[in-house]
Short mmCIF file of C-alpha atoms in Angstrom, two decimals:
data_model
loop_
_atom_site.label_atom_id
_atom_site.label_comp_id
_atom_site.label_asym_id
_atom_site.label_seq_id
_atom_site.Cartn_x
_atom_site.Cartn_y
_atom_site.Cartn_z
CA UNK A 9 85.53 169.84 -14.81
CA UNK A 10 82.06 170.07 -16.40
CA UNK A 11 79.32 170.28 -13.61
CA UNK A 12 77.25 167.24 -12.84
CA UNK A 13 73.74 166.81 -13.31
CA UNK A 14 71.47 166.67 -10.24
CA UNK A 15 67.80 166.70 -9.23
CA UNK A 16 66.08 170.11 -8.46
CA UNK A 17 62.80 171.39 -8.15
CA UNK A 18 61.14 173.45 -10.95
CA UNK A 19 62.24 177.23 -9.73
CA UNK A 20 61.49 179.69 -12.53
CA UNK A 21 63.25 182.99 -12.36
CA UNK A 22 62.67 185.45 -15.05
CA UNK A 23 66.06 187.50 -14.36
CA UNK A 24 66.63 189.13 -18.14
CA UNK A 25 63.35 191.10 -17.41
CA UNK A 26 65.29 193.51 -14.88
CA UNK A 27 67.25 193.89 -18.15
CA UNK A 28 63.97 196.17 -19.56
CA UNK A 29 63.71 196.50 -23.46
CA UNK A 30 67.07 196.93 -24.89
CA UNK A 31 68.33 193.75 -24.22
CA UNK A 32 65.78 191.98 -27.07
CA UNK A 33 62.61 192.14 -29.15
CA UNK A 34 59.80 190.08 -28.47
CA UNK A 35 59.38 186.92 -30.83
CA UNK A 36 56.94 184.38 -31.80
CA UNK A 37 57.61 180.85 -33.14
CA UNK A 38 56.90 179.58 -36.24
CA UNK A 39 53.92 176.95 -36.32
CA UNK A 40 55.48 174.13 -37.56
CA UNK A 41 53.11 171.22 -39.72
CA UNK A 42 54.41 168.45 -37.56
CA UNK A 43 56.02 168.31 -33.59
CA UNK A 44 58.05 164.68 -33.97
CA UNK A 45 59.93 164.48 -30.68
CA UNK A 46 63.49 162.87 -31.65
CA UNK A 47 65.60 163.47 -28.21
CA UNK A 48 64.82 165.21 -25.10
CA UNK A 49 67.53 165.16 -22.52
CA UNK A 50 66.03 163.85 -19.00
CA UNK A 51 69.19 163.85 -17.07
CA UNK A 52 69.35 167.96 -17.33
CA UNK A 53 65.69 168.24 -17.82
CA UNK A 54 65.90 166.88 -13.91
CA UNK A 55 67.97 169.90 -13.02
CA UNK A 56 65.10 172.37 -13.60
CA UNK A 57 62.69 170.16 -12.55
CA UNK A 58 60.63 169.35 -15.70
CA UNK A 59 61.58 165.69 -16.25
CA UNK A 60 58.41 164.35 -15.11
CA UNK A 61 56.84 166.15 -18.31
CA UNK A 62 55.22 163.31 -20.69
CA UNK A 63 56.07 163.69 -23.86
CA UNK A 64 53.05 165.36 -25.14
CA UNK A 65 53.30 168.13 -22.70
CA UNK A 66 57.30 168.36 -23.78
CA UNK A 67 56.20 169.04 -27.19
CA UNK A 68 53.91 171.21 -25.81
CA UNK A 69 56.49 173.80 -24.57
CA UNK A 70 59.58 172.98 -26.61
CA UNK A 71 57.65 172.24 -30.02
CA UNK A 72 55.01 174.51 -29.79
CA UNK A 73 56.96 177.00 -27.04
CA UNK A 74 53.58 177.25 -24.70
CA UNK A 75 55.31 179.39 -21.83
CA UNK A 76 56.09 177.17 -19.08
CA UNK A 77 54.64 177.82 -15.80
CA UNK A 78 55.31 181.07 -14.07
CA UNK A 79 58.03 181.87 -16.66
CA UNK A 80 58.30 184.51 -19.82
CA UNK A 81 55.22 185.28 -21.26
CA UNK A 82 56.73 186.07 -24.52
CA UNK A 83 60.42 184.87 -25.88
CA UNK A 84 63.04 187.43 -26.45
CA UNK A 85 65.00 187.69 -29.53
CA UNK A 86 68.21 188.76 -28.37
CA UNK A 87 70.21 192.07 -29.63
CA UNK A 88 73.66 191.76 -29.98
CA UNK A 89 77.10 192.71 -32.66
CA UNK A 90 79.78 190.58 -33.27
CA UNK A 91 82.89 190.68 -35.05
CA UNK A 92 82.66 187.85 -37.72
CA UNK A 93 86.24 186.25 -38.34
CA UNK A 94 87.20 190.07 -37.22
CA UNK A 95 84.92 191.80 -39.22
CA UNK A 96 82.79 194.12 -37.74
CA UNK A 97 79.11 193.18 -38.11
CA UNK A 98 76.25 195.75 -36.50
CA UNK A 99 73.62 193.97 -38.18
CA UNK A 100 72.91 190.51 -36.23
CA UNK A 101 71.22 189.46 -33.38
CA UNK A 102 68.81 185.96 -33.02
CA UNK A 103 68.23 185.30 -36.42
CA UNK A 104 66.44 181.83 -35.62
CA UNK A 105 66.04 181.74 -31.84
CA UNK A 106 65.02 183.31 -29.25
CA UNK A 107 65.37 182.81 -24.96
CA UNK A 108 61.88 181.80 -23.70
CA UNK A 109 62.37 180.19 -20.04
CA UNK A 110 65.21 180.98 -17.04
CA UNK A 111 65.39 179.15 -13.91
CA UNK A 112 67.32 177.66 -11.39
CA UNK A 113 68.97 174.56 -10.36
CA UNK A 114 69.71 173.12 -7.73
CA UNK A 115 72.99 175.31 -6.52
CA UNK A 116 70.85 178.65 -7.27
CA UNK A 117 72.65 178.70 -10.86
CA UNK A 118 71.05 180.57 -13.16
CA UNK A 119 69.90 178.51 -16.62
CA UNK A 120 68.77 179.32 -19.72
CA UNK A 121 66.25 177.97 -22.27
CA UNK A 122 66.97 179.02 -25.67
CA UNK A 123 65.75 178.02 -29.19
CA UNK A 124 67.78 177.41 -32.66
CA UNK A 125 65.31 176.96 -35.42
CA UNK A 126 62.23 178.26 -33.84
CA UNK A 127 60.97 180.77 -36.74
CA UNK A 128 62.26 184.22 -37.99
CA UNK A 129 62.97 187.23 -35.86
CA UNK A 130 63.31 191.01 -36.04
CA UNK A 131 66.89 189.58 -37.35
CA UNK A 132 66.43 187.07 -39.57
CA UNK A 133 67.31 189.66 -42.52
CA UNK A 134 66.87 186.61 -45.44
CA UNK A 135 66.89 183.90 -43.64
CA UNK A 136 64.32 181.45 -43.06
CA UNK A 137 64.62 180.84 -39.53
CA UNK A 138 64.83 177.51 -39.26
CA UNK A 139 67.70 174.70 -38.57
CA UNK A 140 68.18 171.26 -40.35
CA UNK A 141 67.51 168.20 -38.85
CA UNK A 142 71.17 167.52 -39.75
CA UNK A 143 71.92 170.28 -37.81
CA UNK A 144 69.96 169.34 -34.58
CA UNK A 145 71.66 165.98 -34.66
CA UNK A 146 74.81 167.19 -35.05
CA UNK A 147 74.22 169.39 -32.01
CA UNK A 148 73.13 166.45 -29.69
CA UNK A 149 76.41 164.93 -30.99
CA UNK A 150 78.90 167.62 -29.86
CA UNK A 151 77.36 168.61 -26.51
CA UNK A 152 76.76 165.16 -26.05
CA UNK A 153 81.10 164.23 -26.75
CA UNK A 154 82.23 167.62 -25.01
CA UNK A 155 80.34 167.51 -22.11
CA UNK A 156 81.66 163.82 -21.05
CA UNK A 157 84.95 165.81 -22.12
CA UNK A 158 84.73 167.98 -19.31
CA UNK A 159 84.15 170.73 -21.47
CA UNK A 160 81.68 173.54 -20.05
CA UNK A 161 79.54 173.34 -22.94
CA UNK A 162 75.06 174.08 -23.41
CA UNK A 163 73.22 171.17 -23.39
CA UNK A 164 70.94 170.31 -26.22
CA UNK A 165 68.06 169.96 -23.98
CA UNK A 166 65.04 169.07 -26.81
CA UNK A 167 65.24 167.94 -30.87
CA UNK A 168 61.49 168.10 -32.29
CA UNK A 169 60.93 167.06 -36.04
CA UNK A 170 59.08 169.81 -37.73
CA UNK A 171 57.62 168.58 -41.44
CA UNK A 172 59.14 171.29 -43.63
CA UNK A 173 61.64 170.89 -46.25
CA UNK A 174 64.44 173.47 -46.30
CA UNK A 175 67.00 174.42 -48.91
CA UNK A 176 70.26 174.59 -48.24
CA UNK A 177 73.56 174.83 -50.43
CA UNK A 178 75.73 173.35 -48.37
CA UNK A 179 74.07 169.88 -47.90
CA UNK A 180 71.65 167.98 -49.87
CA UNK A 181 68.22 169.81 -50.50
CA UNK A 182 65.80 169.55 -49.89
CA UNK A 183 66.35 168.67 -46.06
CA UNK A 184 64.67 167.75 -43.13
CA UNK A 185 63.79 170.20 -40.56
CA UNK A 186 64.11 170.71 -36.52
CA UNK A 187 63.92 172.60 -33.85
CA UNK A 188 65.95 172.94 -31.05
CA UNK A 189 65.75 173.75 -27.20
CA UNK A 190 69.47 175.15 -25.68
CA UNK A 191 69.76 174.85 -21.87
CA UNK A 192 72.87 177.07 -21.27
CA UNK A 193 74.36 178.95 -18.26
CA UNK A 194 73.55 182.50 -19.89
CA UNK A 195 72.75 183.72 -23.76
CA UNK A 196 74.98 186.94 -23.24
CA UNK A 197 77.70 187.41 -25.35
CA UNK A 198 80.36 189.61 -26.05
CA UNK A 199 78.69 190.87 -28.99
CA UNK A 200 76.16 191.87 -26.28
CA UNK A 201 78.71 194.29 -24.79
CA UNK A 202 79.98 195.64 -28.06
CA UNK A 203 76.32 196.63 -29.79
CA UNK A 204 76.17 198.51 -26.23
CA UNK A 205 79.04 199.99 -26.35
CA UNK A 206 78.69 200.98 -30.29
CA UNK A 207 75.31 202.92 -29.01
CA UNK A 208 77.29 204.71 -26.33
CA UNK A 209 74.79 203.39 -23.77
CA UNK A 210 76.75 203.86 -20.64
CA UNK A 211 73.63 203.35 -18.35
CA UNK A 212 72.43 200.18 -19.99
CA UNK A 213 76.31 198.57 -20.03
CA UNK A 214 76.63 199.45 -16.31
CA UNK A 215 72.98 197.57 -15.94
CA UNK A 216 74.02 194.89 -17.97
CA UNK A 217 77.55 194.79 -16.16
CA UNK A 218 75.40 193.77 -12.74
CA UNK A 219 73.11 191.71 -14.18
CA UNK A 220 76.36 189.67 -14.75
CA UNK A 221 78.15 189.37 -11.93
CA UNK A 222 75.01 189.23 -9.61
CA UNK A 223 72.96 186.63 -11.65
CA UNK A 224 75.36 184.76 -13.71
CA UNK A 225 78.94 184.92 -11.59
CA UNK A 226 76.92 185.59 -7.89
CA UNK A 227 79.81 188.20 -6.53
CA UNK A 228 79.21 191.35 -4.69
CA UNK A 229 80.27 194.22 -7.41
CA UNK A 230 83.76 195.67 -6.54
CA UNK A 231 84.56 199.54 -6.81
CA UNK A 232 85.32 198.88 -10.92
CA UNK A 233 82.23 196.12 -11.95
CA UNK A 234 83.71 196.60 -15.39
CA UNK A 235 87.36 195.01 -14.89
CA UNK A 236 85.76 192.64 -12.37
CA UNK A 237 83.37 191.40 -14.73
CA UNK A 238 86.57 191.19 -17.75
CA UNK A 239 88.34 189.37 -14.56
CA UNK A 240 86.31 186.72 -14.66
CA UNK A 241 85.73 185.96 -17.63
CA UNK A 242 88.80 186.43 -18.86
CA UNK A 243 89.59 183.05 -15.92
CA UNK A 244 86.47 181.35 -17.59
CA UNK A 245 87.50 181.06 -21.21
CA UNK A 246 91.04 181.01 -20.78
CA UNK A 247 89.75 177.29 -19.46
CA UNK A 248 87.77 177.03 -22.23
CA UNK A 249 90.45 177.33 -24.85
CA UNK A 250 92.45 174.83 -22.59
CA UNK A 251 89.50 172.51 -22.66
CA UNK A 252 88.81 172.53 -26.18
CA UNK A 253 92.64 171.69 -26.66
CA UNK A 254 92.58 168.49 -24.72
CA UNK A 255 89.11 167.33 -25.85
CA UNK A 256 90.53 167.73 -29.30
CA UNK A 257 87.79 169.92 -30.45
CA UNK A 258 87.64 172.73 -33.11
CA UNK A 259 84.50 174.91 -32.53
CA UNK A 260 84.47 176.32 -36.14
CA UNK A 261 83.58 179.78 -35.55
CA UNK A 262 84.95 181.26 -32.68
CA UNK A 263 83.05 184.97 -33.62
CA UNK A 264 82.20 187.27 -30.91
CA UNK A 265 78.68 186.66 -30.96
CA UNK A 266 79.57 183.31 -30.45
CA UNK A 267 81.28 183.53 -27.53
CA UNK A 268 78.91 183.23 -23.78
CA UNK A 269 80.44 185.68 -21.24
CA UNK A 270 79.91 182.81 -18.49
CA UNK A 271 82.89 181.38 -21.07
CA UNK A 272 80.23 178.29 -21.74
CA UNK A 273 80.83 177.10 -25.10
CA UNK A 274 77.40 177.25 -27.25
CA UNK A 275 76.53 177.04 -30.76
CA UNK A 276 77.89 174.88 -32.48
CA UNK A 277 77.99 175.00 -36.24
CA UNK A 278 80.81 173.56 -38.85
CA UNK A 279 82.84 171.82 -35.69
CA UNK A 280 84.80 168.89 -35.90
CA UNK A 281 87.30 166.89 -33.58
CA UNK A 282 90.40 166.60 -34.68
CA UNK A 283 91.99 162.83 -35.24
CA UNK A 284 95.63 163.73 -34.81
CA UNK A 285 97.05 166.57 -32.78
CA UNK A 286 97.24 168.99 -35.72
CA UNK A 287 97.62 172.59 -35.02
CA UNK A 288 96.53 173.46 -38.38
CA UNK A 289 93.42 171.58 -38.95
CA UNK A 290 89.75 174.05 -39.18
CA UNK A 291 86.66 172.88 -39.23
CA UNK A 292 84.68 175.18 -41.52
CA UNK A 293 85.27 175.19 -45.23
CA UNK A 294 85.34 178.76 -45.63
CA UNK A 295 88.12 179.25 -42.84
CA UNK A 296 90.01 179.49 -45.44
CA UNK A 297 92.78 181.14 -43.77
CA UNK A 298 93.15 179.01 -40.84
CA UNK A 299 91.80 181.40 -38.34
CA UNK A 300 89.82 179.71 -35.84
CA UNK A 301 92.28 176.22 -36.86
CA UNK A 302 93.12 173.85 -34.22
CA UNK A 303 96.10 175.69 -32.61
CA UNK A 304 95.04 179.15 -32.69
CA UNK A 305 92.07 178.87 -30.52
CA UNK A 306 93.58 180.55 -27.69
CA UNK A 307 94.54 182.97 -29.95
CA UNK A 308 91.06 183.69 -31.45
CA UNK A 309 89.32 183.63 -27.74
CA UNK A 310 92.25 185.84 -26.47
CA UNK A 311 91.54 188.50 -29.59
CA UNK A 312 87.68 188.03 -28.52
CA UNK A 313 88.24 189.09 -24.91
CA UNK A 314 90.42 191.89 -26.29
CA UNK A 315 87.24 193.22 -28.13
CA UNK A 316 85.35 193.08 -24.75
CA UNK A 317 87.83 195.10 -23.57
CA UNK A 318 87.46 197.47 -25.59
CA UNK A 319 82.98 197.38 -25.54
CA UNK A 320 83.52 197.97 -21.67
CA UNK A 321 86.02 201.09 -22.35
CA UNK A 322 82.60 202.91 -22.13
CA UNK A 323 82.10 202.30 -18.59
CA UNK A 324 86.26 201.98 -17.53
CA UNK A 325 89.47 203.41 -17.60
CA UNK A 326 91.84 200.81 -19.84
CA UNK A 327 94.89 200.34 -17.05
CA UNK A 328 92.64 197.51 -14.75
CA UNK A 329 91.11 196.14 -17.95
CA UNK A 330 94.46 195.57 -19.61
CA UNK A 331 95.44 194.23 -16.30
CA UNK A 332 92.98 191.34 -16.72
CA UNK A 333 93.20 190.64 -20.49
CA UNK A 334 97.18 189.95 -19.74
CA UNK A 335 96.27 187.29 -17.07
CA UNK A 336 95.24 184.78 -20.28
CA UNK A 337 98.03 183.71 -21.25
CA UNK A 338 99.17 182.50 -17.72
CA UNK A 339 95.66 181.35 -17.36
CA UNK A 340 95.55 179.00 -20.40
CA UNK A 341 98.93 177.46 -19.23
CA UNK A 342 97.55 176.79 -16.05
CA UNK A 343 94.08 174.99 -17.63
CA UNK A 344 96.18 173.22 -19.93
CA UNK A 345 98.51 171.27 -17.23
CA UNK A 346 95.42 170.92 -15.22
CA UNK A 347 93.26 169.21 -17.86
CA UNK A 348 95.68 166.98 -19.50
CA UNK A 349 96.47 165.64 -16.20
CA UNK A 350 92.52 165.27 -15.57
CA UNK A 351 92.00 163.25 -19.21
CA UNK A 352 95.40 161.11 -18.41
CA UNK A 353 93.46 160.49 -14.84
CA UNK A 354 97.02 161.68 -12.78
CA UNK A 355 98.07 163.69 -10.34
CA UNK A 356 100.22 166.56 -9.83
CA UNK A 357 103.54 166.21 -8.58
CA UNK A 358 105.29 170.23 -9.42
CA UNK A 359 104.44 172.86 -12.34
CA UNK A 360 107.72 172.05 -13.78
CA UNK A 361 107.23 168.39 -13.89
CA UNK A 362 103.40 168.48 -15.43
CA UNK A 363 104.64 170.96 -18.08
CA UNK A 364 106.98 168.34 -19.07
CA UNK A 365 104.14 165.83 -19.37
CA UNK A 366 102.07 168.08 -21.41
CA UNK A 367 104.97 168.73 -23.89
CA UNK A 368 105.88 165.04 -24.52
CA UNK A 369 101.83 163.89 -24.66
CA UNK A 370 101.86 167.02 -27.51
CA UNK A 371 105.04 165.68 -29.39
CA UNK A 372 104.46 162.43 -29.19
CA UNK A 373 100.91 162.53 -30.53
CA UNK A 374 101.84 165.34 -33.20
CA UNK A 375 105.36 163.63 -34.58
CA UNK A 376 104.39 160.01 -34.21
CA UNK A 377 100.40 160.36 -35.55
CA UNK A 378 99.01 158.99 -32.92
CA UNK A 379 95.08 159.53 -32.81
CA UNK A 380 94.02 161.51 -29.84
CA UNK A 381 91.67 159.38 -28.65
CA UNK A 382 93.32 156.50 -28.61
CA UNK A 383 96.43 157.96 -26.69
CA UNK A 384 94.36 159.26 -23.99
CA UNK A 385 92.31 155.98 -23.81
CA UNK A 386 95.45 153.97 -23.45
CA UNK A 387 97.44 155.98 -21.39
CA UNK A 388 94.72 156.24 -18.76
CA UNK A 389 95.77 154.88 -15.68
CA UNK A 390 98.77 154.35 -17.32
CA UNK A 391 97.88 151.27 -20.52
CA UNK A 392 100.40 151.90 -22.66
CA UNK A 393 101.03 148.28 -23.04
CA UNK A 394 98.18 148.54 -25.78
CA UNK A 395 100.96 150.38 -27.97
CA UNK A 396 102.91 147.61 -29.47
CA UNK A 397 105.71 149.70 -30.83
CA UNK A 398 106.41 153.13 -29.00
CA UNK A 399 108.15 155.62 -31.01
CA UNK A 400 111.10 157.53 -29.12
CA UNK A 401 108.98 160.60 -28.14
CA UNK A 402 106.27 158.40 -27.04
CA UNK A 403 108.88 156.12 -25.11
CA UNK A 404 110.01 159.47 -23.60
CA UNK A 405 106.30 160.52 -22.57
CA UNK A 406 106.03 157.53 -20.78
CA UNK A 407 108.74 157.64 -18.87
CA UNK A 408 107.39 161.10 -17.13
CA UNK A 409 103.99 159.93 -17.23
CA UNK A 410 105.27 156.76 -14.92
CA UNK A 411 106.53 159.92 -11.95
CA UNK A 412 103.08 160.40 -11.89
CA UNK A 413 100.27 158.70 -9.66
CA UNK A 414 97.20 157.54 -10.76
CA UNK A 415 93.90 159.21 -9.02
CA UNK A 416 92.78 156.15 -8.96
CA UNK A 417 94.99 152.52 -7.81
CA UNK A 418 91.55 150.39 -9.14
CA UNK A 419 91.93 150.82 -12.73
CA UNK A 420 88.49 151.48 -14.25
CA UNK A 421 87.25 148.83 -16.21
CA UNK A 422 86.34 150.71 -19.11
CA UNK A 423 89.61 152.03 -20.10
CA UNK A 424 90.76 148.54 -20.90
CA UNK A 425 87.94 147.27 -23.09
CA UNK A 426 89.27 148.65 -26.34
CA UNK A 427 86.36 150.13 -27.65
CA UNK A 428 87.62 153.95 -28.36
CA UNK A 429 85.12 156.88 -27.88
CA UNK A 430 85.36 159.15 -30.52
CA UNK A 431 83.52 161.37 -32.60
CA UNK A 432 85.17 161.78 -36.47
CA UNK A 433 83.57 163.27 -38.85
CA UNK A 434 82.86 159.59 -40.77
CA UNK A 435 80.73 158.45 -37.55
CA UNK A 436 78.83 161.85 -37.45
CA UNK A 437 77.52 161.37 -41.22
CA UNK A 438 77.07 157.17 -40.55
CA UNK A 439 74.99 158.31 -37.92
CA UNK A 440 73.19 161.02 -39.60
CA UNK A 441 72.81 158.91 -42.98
CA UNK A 442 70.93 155.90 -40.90
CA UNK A 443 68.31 158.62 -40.38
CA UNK A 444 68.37 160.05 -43.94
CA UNK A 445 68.42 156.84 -45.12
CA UNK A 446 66.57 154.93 -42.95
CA UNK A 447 64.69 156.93 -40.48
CA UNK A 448 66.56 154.60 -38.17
CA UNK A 449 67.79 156.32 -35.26
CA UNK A 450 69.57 153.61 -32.91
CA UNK A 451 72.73 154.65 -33.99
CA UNK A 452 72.55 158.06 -32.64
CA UNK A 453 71.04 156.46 -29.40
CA UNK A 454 73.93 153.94 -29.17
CA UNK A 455 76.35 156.83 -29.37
CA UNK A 456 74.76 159.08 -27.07
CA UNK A 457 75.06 156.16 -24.78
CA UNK A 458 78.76 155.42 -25.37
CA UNK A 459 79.61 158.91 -24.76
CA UNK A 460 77.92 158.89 -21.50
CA UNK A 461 79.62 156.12 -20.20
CA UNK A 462 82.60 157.30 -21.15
CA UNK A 463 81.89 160.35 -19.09
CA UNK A 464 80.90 158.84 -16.07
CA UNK A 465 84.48 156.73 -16.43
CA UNK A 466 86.00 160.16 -16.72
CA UNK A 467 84.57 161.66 -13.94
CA UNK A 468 84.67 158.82 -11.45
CA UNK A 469 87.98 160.26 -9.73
CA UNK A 470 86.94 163.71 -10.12
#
């Protein structure tokens, strides 16, 4: 599922410069009145090498953005168009970030360091640039829960407290302030391709096209880059869309410019988890037609990789690239199966059979409101004793899920504890209020701890 954490080296590698001018405009960041250092992730910051950094010389580079060593000598605010709940927007780009560092880890992935919240940029238009504390923490929060998911999700690699007060209408004002540092597995998004393609840059898409597949997929190009390229990616978020089914997740805003072509989800705004399996629940206030809702998430990333279709029409004729756009459907079935049985902690035993399972685990949780969370915490490794009543469709789920055999004959102690990781939107504002509040921050620690374990549970039979 998600990749692993493990120590590397410090290897910068400064790839998006063979990408010349057009792919961003230098930035600087903003010089903030304070640099309060409020998380910094060491278990990723040991897969590029800089966890040894004390925290002064963290603030150094991720409060204050002093280039690290050997890296970018100047940040790059990134240029890129993006349909916006399928409206055409030409005018975006990194309004309040910028990519400052690449390296790589210890499998010769390439890795991003990115900003939200680090000052204005040739995009800003009226905004100011920056990102609420609020914001940050509810960041750490989501990685933090999807990751331990299995999701393939950015990291929130730094939060640093910067001493201004920002407006905002859509939470109490005025607000606290952050910024943050991204580590991600590539800023390019399909809003990349399309503000290419709207210039009619066929050079530049073919260049951008191999700085893909060389440096973020690592495949020799094929005779058509363009429909390889689509191939892949079409592979990578039709997982995606299965992941963020069975993690329960709702990422808000599902734009094109949101959407990383290594299909890595990033950027995380208005998102929620869902409590029941609801297929119309959204997550942003102003979805107010259900767009990027619960169930339609395939649907929106589907319609996404449509649009990159059409950006790399520039470069390709359409028969290969429809070829690989139809695979998604087929694809998402696939990632579906394979990650429920991965969250249950089961094995395969026929595609006919694991379909089954995947349609009683969705009507039983759906028709008998039963809270995600707590049916795959149970059922794991097979607990449905903690269920003191079954319903018929969840009598009927068990049944199939009793064909299938556990990964793992030593049940893990965690799963029968009876303390349910979750992540509702009541324990993201407790959490954020005890900091409000209280400046008290052990909450979000104790969380962030939680979640982790119940990764490392997850992943133990991986």
């Amino acid at each position: 599922m998600n990749k692993k954490p493990f120590p590397s080296p410090y290897r910068p590698d400064s790839q998006i410069a063979s990408l010349g001018a057009q792919i961003g405009d230098p930035a600087q960041p903003a010089n903030f009145p304070e640099t309060i250092l409020r998380f910094r992730n060491d278990r990723w910051a040991e897969t590029i090498g800089l966890a040894d950094y004390d925290d002064a010389t963290w603030i150094r580079h991720f409060g204050r953005f002093e280039p690290l060593p050997g890296n970018m000598p100047v940040p790059l605010a990134l240029r890129y168009h993006g349909h916006q709940f399928r409206v055409y927007n030409p005018d975006i780009g990194d309004g309040r970030g910028f990519l400052f560092a690449q390296m790589r880890e210890g499998d010769d992935r390439l890795l991003d360091l990115g900003t939200k919240g680090s000052g204005t940029t040739p995009y800003s238009r009226r905004g100011d640039g920056r990102l609420t504390l609020k914001g940050g923490v509810r960041e750490i929060l989501a990685t933090e829960m999807l990751e331990a998911l299995g999701v393939n999700t950015s990291k929130t690699f730094s939060i640093i407290e910067t001493g201004e007060a920002l407006m905002r209408g859509d939470e109490p004002s005025p607000t606290r302030s952050a910024v943050m540092v991204r580590l991600s597995h590539s800023h390019i998004r399909i809003g990349s391709f399309q503000r290419v393609a709207a210039e009619g840059d066929a050079e530049f898409m073919q260049q951008l096209i191999t700085y893909c597949l060389t440096q973020l997929y690592n495949v020799a190009l094929s005779e058509n880059p363009a429909a390889q390229l689509l191939a892949l990616a079409v592979e990578r978020v039709a997982d995606l869309a299965a992941s963020y089914m069975t993690a329960g997740f709702v990422h808000g805003v599902l734009n094109t410019d949101n959407i990383n072509i290594t299909g890595e989800s990033f950027d995380y705004g208005p998102w929620r988890f869902t409590e029941y399996w609801d297929p119309q629940f959204t997550a942003a206030y102003f979805d107010e037609s259900g767009l990027y809702a619960f169930g339609r998430q395939a649907e929106a990333l589907h319609w996404n990789l449509g649009q990159l279709a059409v950006a790399l029409r520039l470069v390709s004729e359409a028969p290969p690239l429809i070829s690989a756009l139809e695979r998604f459907p087929e694809l998402y079935q696939r990632a579906i199966i394979r990650r429920f049985l991965w969250r249950l902690g089961v094995e395969s035993i026929g595609e006919a059979e694991d379909r089954q399972l995947v349609e009683a685990a969705e009507r039983a949780m759906s028709r008998e409101r039963i809270p995600i969370d707590r049916f795959f915490h149970y059922y794991r490794f097979g607990s449905q004793g903690a269920f003191a009543t079954p319903g018929e469709y969840q009598i009927a789920f068990t049944e199939l899920l009793q064909k299938h055999t556990s990964v793992d004959a030593h049940r893990d102690a965690y799963w029968t504890n009876g303390r349910i990781c979750s992540m509702l939107i009541n324990e993201v504002e407790d959490i954020w209020q005890a900091i409000a509040e209280k400046d008290d921050w052990q909450p979000l620690n104790d969380k962030v701890s939680a979640i982790r374990a119940m990764g490392r549970a997850l992943n133990a039979c991986s």
